[in-house]
């Protein structure tokens, strides 16, 4: 929602301003670039004592803004957890949950380990 509002605001400002667009671009472009690059994330996490990595990226589906995330643990298993959601925090949690569900079905982890991870 913020991105849509920012883009609309930029377009309105650009349409109303006189021909001094280079100065306006010099002001807006660094801020816009900073905010857009924060939408892509990657990092490391520890999952049940194993090294794992995650990646998150933005995407548009049916004119709505979503995040897509994936979780892999290269030294442990070939399973990949993935998810799509509208929130950055929720998409990572859903990708981890998808990974653990797939690992449980494959027999890589047991129910006790999954319960321990979720604190139940």
mmCIF file of N, CA and C in Angstrom, residues 13 18 25-26 32 40 62 99 105 115:
data_model
loop_
_atom_site.group_PDB
_atom_site.id
_atom_site.type_symbol
_atom_site.label_atom_id
_atom_site.label_comp_id
_atom_site.label_asym_id
_atom_site.label_seq_id
_atom_site.Cartn_x
_atom_site.Cartn_y
_atom_site.Cartn_z
ATOM 1 N N UNK A 13 3.366 14.746 -8.448
ATOM 2 C CA UNK A 13 4.356 15.819 -8.351
ATOM 3 C C UNK A 13 4.998 16.078 -9.702
ATOM 4 N N UNK A 18 6.853 22.334 -13.186
ATOM 5 C CA UNK A 18 7.293 22.887 -14.473
ATOM 6 C C UNK A 18 8.488 22.100 -15.010
ATOM 7 N N UNK A 25 14.038 15.115 -9.974
ATOM 8 C CA UNK A 25 14.562 13.754 -9.997
ATOM 9 C C UNK A 25 15.753 13.603 -9.061
ATOM 10 N N UNK A 26 16.583 14.647 -8.998
ATOM 11 C CA UNK A 26 17.737 14.591 -8.102
ATOM 12 C C UNK A 26 17.300 14.489 -6.645
ATOM 13 N N UNK A 32 13.626 7.176 -3.407
ATOM 14 C CA UNK A 32 12.865 6.101 -4.037
ATOM 15 C C UNK A 32 13.717 4.850 -4.199
ATOM 16 N N UNK A 40 13.812 -6.168 -1.319
ATOM 17 C CA UNK A 40 14.490 -7.440 -1.545
ATOM 18 C C UNK A 40 15.361 -7.729 -0.338
ATOM 19 N N UNK A 62 -2.355 -9.888 -9.748
ATOM 20 C CA UNK A 62 -3.691 -9.312 -9.900
ATOM 21 C C UNK A 62 -3.752 -7.881 -9.371
ATOM 22 N N UNK A 99 8.525 -25.148 4.912
ATOM 23 C CA UNK A 99 9.736 -25.968 4.942
ATOM 24 C C UNK A 99 9.609 -27.080 5.984
ATOM 25 N N UNK A 105 6.992 -34.392 6.394
ATOM 26 C CA UNK A 105 6.452 -35.402 5.477
ATOM 27 C C UNK A 105 7.550 -36.279 4.892
ATOM 28 N N UNK A 115 7.467 -29.299 17.174
ATOM 29 C CA UNK A 115 6.809 -28.717 18.349
ATOM 30 C C UNK A 115 7.806 -27.878 19.154
#
